[in-house]
Amino acid sequence: MTIEEPQPPSPRAQLVIGIVRRGGEVLLVRESLGVDGEVLWSLPGGGVEDGELLHEALRREMREETGLLVGDPVRTAFLVNVDSRRYPSALAVAFEVGVWSGSVRPEDGDIEQAAFFPLPDALKLLGQLDSAAQREPIVGYLSGEVAPGTTWLYRRRGGEETLVARW
């Protein structure tokens, strides 16, 4: 009989994403997101810490990345589930934020800039994201081509990222 060594738990990633609008504009942040560390524009958000509920993580991440104080989300925009070797079953949930206050002033050192963009310009910038799992749900939702609350399932293996299902 062989005794197996206990394996350390796989890292789990839970992320929140915030969608803040000002009239016909959308708030984006500029940070290192590219495959080779390129600095790109995306929606603000980040990791859920142990003991945090999603709306608490959203408030904290939005304050850190944008300087804004946000209220509770008004709707779930989309969910993304990505299975990769590094992060098995990572889950990202994007929320529309209805109430917010303050000035755009990122407090997170990883954020180079935060700014509002007219929706057509924001869609062009977001279309430059390398990862389909980052790009497709965001662009699909903000363009109105995909219904609110859509779930996206991706699998990433050997540099290949595949959309497995969407509903």
PDB file of C-alpha atoms in Angstrom:
ATOM      1  CA  MET A   1       0.000   0.000   0.000  1.00  0.00           C
ATOM      2  CA  THR A   2       1.308   3.399  -0.934  1.00  0.00           C
ATOM      3  CA  ILE A   3       0.804   6.408   1.234  1.00  0.00           C
ATOM      4  CA  GLU A   4       0.148   9.530  -0.763  1.00  0.00           C
ATOM      5  CA  GLU A   5       1.593  12.800   0.388  1.00  0.00           C
ATOM      6  CA  PRO A   6      -1.080  15.386   1.147  1.00  0.00           C
ATOM      7  CA  GLN A   7      -1.319  17.950  -1.638  1.00  0.00           C
ATOM      8  CA  PRO A   8      -1.586  21.622  -0.841  1.00  0.00           C
ATOM      9  CA  PRO A   9      -4.988  23.021  -1.745  1.00  0.00           C
ATOM     10  CA  SER A  10      -5.259  24.491  -5.223  1.00  0.00           C
ATOM     11  CA  PRO A  11      -5.440  28.265  -5.262  1.00  0.00           C
ATOM     12  CA  ARG A  12      -9.008  29.470  -5.731  1.00  0.00           C
ATOM     13  CA  ALA A  13      -9.783  32.810  -7.238  1.00  0.00           C
ATOM     14  CA  GLN A  14     -12.996  34.725  -6.742  1.00  0.00           C
ATOM     15  CA  LEU A  15     -13.146  38.109  -8.421  1.00  0.00           C
ATOM     16  CA  VAL A  16     -15.595  40.990  -8.540  1.00  0.00           C
ATOM     17  CA  ILE A  17     -15.901  43.490 -11.371  1.00  0.00           C
ATOM     18  CA  GLY A  18     -17.689  46.833 -11.174  1.00  0.00           C
ATOM     19  CA  ILE A  19     -19.492  48.656 -13.959  1.00  0.00           C
ATOM     20  CA  VAL A  20     -19.869  52.350 -13.174  1.00  0.00           C
ATOM     21  CA  ARG A  21     -21.638  54.593 -15.664  1.00  0.00           C
ATOM     22  CA  ARG A  22     -21.860  58.348 -15.961  1.00  0.00           C
ATOM     23  CA  GLY A  23     -24.442  59.176 -18.578  1.00  0.00           C
ATOM     24  CA  GLY A  24     -23.212  57.462 -21.751  1.00  0.00           C
ATOM     25  CA  GLU A  25     -19.748  56.835 -20.316  1.00  0.00           C
ATOM     26  CA  VAL A  26     -18.188  53.810 -18.615  1.00  0.00           C
ATOM     27  CA  LEU A  27     -15.384  53.874 -16.035  1.00  0.00           C
ATOM     28  CA  LEU A  28     -12.242  51.950 -17.031  1.00  0.00           C
ATOM     29  CA  VAL A  29      -8.899  51.371 -15.336  1.00  0.00           C
ATOM     30  CA  ARG A  30      -5.501  50.966 -16.969  1.00  0.00           C
ATOM     31  CA  GLU A  31      -3.291  48.211 -15.559  1.00  0.00           C
ATOM     32  CA  SER A  32      -0.935  45.403 -16.525  1.00  0.00           C
ATOM     33  CA  LEU A  33      -3.281  42.732 -17.900  1.00  0.00           C
ATOM     34  CA  GLY A  34      -1.707  41.605 -21.150  1.00  0.00           C
ATOM     35  CA  VAL A  35      -0.123  38.228 -21.792  1.00  0.00           C
ATOM     36  CA  ASP A  36       3.330  39.798 -21.704  1.00  0.00           C
ATOM     37  CA  GLY A  37       2.473  42.381 -19.064  1.00  0.00           C
ATOM     38  CA  GLU A  38       1.091  44.969 -21.482  1.00  0.00           C
ATOM     39  CA  VAL A  39      -0.804  47.799 -19.870  1.00  0.00           C
ATOM     40  CA  LEU A  40      -4.428  47.669 -21.043  1.00  0.00           C
ATOM     41  CA  TRP A  41      -7.783  49.203 -20.172  1.00  0.00           C
ATOM     42  CA  SER A  42     -10.428  47.103 -18.431  1.00  0.00           C
ATOM     43  CA  LEU A  43     -13.236  47.339 -15.921  1.00  0.00           C
ATOM     44  CA  PRO A  44     -12.186  47.869 -12.292  1.00  0.00           C
ATOM     45  CA  GLY A  45     -12.302  44.996  -9.848  1.00  0.00           C
ATOM     46  CA  GLY A  46     -10.248  42.402  -8.062  1.00  0.00           C
ATOM     47  CA  GLY A  47     -10.079  39.518  -5.657  1.00  0.00           C
ATOM     48  CA  VAL A  48     -12.533  38.597  -2.932  1.00  0.00           C
ATOM     49  CA  GLU A  49     -10.702  38.221   0.372  1.00  0.00           C
ATOM     50  CA  ASP A  50     -11.452  35.474   2.876  1.00  0.00           C
ATOM     51  CA  GLY A  51     -14.492  36.421   4.935  1.00  0.00           C
ATOM     52  CA  GLU A  52     -15.794  38.977   2.428  1.00  0.00           C
ATOM     53  CA  LEU A  53     -19.152  38.811   0.732  1.00  0.00           C
ATOM     54  CA  LEU A  54     -19.218  39.800  -2.940  1.00  0.00           C
ATOM     55  CA  HIS A  55     -20.742  43.247  -2.383  1.00  0.00           C
ATOM     56  CA  GLU A  56     -18.174  44.006   0.342  1.00  0.00           C
ATOM     57  CA  ALA A  57     -15.318  43.023  -1.966  1.00  0.00           C
ATOM     58  CA  LEU A  58     -16.829  45.151  -4.726  1.00  0.00           C
ATOM     59  CA  ARG A  59     -16.953  48.229  -2.482  1.00  0.00           C
ATOM     60  CA  ARG A  60     -13.349  47.716  -1.334  1.00  0.00           C
ATOM     61  CA  GLU A  61     -11.965  47.028  -4.811  1.00  0.00           C
ATOM     62  CA  MET A  62     -13.785  49.978  -6.351  1.00  0.00           C
ATOM     63  CA  ARG A  63     -12.458  52.299  -3.638  1.00  0.00           C
ATOM     64  CA  GLU A  64      -8.899  50.989  -4.096  1.00  0.00           C
ATOM     65  CA  GLU A  65      -8.875  50.982  -7.901  1.00  0.00           C
ATOM     66  CA  THR A  66     -10.942  54.091  -8.629  1.00  0.00           C
ATOM     67  CA  GLY A  67     -11.252  56.127  -5.431  1.00  0.00           C
ATOM     68  CA  LEU A  68     -15.055  55.968  -5.690  1.00  0.00           C
ATOM     69  CA  LEU A  69     -17.416  54.946  -2.912  1.00  0.00           C
ATOM     70  CA  VAL A  70     -20.075  52.662  -4.361  1.00  0.00           C
ATOM     71  CA  GLY A  71     -23.380  51.397  -3.051  1.00  0.00           C
ATOM     72  CA  ASP A  72     -24.775  47.909  -3.400  1.00  0.00           C
ATOM     73  CA  PRO A  73     -24.915  46.520  -6.926  1.00  0.00           C
ATOM     74  CA  VAL A  74     -28.172  47.022  -8.815  1.00  0.00           C
ATOM     75  CA  ARG A  75     -27.809  43.916 -10.988  1.00  0.00           C
ATOM     76  CA  THR A  76     -25.498  41.082 -11.915  1.00  0.00           C
ATOM     77  CA  ALA A  77     -24.076  41.912 -15.344  1.00  0.00           C
ATOM     78  CA  PHE A  78     -22.388  38.569 -16.077  1.00  0.00           C
ATOM     79  CA  LEU A  79     -20.505  35.642 -14.531  1.00  0.00           C
ATOM     80  CA  VAL A  80     -17.299  34.120 -15.869  1.00  0.00           C
ATOM     81  CA  ASN A  81     -15.974  30.738 -14.778  1.00  0.00           C
ATOM     82  CA  VAL A  82     -12.447  29.918 -15.992  1.00  0.00           C
ATOM     83  CA  ASP A  83     -10.744  26.613 -15.336  1.00  0.00           C
ATOM     84  CA  SER A  84      -6.976  26.846 -15.703  1.00  0.00           C
ATOM     85  CA  ARG A  85      -4.085  24.915 -14.218  1.00  0.00           C
ATOM     86  CA  ARG A  86      -3.001  27.908 -12.168  1.00  0.00           C
ATOM     87  CA  TYR A  87      -6.501  28.796 -10.941  1.00  0.00           C
ATOM     88  CA  PRO A  88      -8.902  25.853 -11.101  1.00  0.00           C
ATOM     89  CA  SER A  89     -12.518  26.981 -11.306  1.00  0.00           C
ATOM     90  CA  ALA A  90     -11.847  30.715 -10.955  1.00  0.00           C
ATOM     91  CA  LEU A  91     -15.065  32.710 -10.751  1.00  0.00           C
ATOM     92  CA  ALA A  92     -15.565  36.375 -11.661  1.00  0.00           C
ATOM     93  CA  VAL A  93     -18.864  38.172 -11.116  1.00  0.00           C
ATOM     94  CA  ALA A  94     -19.534  41.564 -12.722  1.00  0.00           C
ATOM     95  CA  PHE A  95     -22.031  43.958 -11.188  1.00  0.00           C
ATOM     96  CA  GLU A  96     -23.702  47.161 -12.345  1.00  0.00           C
ATOM     97  CA  VAL A  97     -23.237  49.878  -9.760  1.00  0.00           C
ATOM     98  CA  GLY A  98     -26.119  52.339  -9.500  1.00  0.00           C
ATOM     99  CA  VAL A  99     -25.034  54.692  -6.730  1.00  0.00           C
ATOM    100  CA  TRP A 100     -21.543  56.071  -6.378  1.00  0.00           C
ATOM    101  CA  SER A 101     -19.810  59.182  -5.082  1.00  0.00           C
ATOM    102  CA  GLY A 102     -16.394  60.752  -4.961  1.00  0.00           C
ATOM    103  CA  SER A 103     -13.698  61.627  -7.442  1.00  0.00           C
ATOM    104  CA  VAL A 104     -11.795  59.241  -9.667  1.00  0.00           C
ATOM    105  CA  ARG A 105      -8.447  58.843  -7.898  1.00  0.00           C
ATOM    106  CA  PRO A 106      -6.942  55.332  -7.886  1.00  0.00           C
ATOM    107  CA  GLU A 107      -5.355  54.322  -4.584  1.00  0.00           C
ATOM    108  CA  ASP A 108      -4.011  50.986  -5.880  1.00  0.00           C
ATOM    109  CA  GLY A 109      -0.401  51.188  -7.114  1.00  0.00           C
ATOM    110  CA  ASP A 110      -1.158  48.647  -9.863  1.00  0.00           C
ATOM    111  CA  ILE A 111      -3.651  51.032 -11.480  1.00  0.00           C
ATOM    112  CA  GLU A 112      -1.921  53.526 -13.755  1.00  0.00           C
ATOM    113  CA  GLN A 113      -5.051  55.505 -14.529  1.00  0.00           C
ATOM    114  CA  ALA A 114      -8.842  55.459 -14.174  1.00  0.00           C
ATOM    115  CA  ALA A 115     -11.146  57.439 -16.439  1.00  0.00           C
ATOM    116  CA  PHE A 116     -14.634  57.580 -17.905  1.00  0.00           C
ATOM    117  CA  PHE A 117     -14.944  56.898 -21.636  1.00  0.00           C
ATOM    118  CA  PRO A 118     -17.894  57.238 -24.006  1.00  0.00           C
ATOM    119  CA  LEU A 119     -19.271  53.726 -24.561  1.00  0.00           C
ATOM    120  CA  PRO A 120     -18.040  53.396 -28.191  1.00  0.00           C
ATOM    121  CA  ASP A 121     -14.490  54.356 -27.133  1.00  0.00           C
ATOM    122  CA  ALA A 122     -14.647  52.056 -24.107  1.00  0.00           C
ATOM    123  CA  LEU A 123     -15.709  49.143 -26.328  1.00  0.00           C
ATOM    124  CA  LYS A 124     -12.715  49.753 -28.624  1.00  0.00           C
ATOM    125  CA  LEU A 125     -10.305  49.807 -25.675  1.00  0.00           C
ATOM    126  CA  LEU A 126     -11.862  46.710 -24.107  1.00  0.00           C
ATOM    127  CA  GLY A 127     -11.659  44.924 -27.455  1.00  0.00           C
ATOM    128  CA  GLN A 128      -7.864  45.021 -27.088  1.00  0.00           C
ATOM    129  CA  LEU A 129      -7.857  42.681 -24.072  1.00  0.00           C
ATOM    130  CA  ASP A 130      -5.767  39.552 -24.873  1.00  0.00           C
ATOM    131  CA  SER A 131      -7.895  37.042 -23.036  1.00  0.00           C
ATOM    132  CA  ALA A 132     -11.230  35.995 -24.535  1.00  0.00           C
ATOM    133  CA  ALA A 133     -12.450  35.263 -20.999  1.00  0.00           C
ATOM    134  CA  GLN A 134     -11.813  38.905 -20.104  1.00  0.00           C
ATOM    135  CA  ARG A 135     -12.839  40.490 -23.404  1.00  0.00           C
ATOM    136  CA  GLU A 136     -15.919  38.605 -24.655  1.00  0.00           C
ATOM    137  CA  PRO A 137     -18.198  38.851 -21.580  1.00  0.00           C
ATOM    138  CA  ILE A 138     -17.387  42.542 -21.036  1.00  0.00           C
ATOM    139  CA  VAL A 139     -17.810  43.597 -24.662  1.00  0.00           C
ATOM    140  CA  GLY A 140     -20.868  41.373 -25.120  1.00  0.00           C
ATOM    141  CA  TYR A 141     -22.602  42.829 -22.082  1.00  0.00           C
ATOM    142  CA  LEU A 142     -21.694  46.500 -22.590  1.00  0.00           C
ATOM    143  CA  SER A 143     -22.615  46.387 -26.291  1.00  0.00           C
ATOM    144  CA  GLY A 144     -26.015  44.926 -25.423  1.00  0.00           C
ATOM    145  CA  GLU A 145     -25.385  41.830 -27.571  1.00  0.00           C
ATOM    146  CA  VAL A 146     -25.580  39.524 -24.541  1.00  0.00           C
ATOM    147  CA  ALA A 147     -28.316  39.550 -21.897  1.00  0.00           C
ATOM    148  CA  PRO A 148     -27.584  40.616 -18.315  1.00  0.00           C
ATOM    149  CA  GLY A 149     -26.771  37.683 -16.046  1.00  0.00           C
ATOM    150  CA  THR A 150     -25.203  35.549 -18.798  1.00  0.00           C
ATOM    151  CA  THR A 151     -22.781  32.890 -17.561  1.00  0.00           C
ATOM    152  CA  TRP A 152     -19.600  32.231 -19.568  1.00  0.00           C
ATOM    153  CA  LEU A 153     -17.516  29.039 -19.078  1.00  0.00           C
ATOM    154  CA  TYR A 154     -13.926  28.900 -20.358  1.00  0.00           C
ATOM    155  CA  ARG A 155     -11.152  26.337 -20.100  1.00  0.00           C
ATOM    156  CA  ARG A 156      -7.507  27.382 -20.458  1.00  0.00           C
ATOM    157  CA  ARG A 157      -4.923  24.684 -21.240  1.00  0.00           C
ATOM    158  CA  GLY A 158      -1.515  24.961 -22.877  1.00  0.00           C
ATOM    159  CA  GLY A 159      -1.987  28.557 -23.928  1.00  0.00           C
ATOM    160  CA  GLU A 160      -5.356  27.792 -25.518  1.00  0.00           C
ATOM    161  CA  GLU A 161      -8.486  29.423 -24.144  1.00  0.00           C
ATOM    162  CA  THR A 162     -11.767  27.830 -25.178  1.00  0.00           C
ATOM    163  CA  LEU A 163     -15.333  28.982 -24.600  1.00  0.00           C
ATOM    164  CA  VAL A 164     -16.980  25.766 -23.397  1.00  0.00           C
ATOM    165  CA  ALA A 165     -20.524  27.045 -22.851  1.00  0.00           C
ATOM    166  CA  ARG A 166     -22.597  30.189 -22.429  1.00  0.00           C
ATOM    167  CA  TRP A 167     -26.154  30.593 -21.179  1.00  0.00           C
TER     168      TRP A 167
END
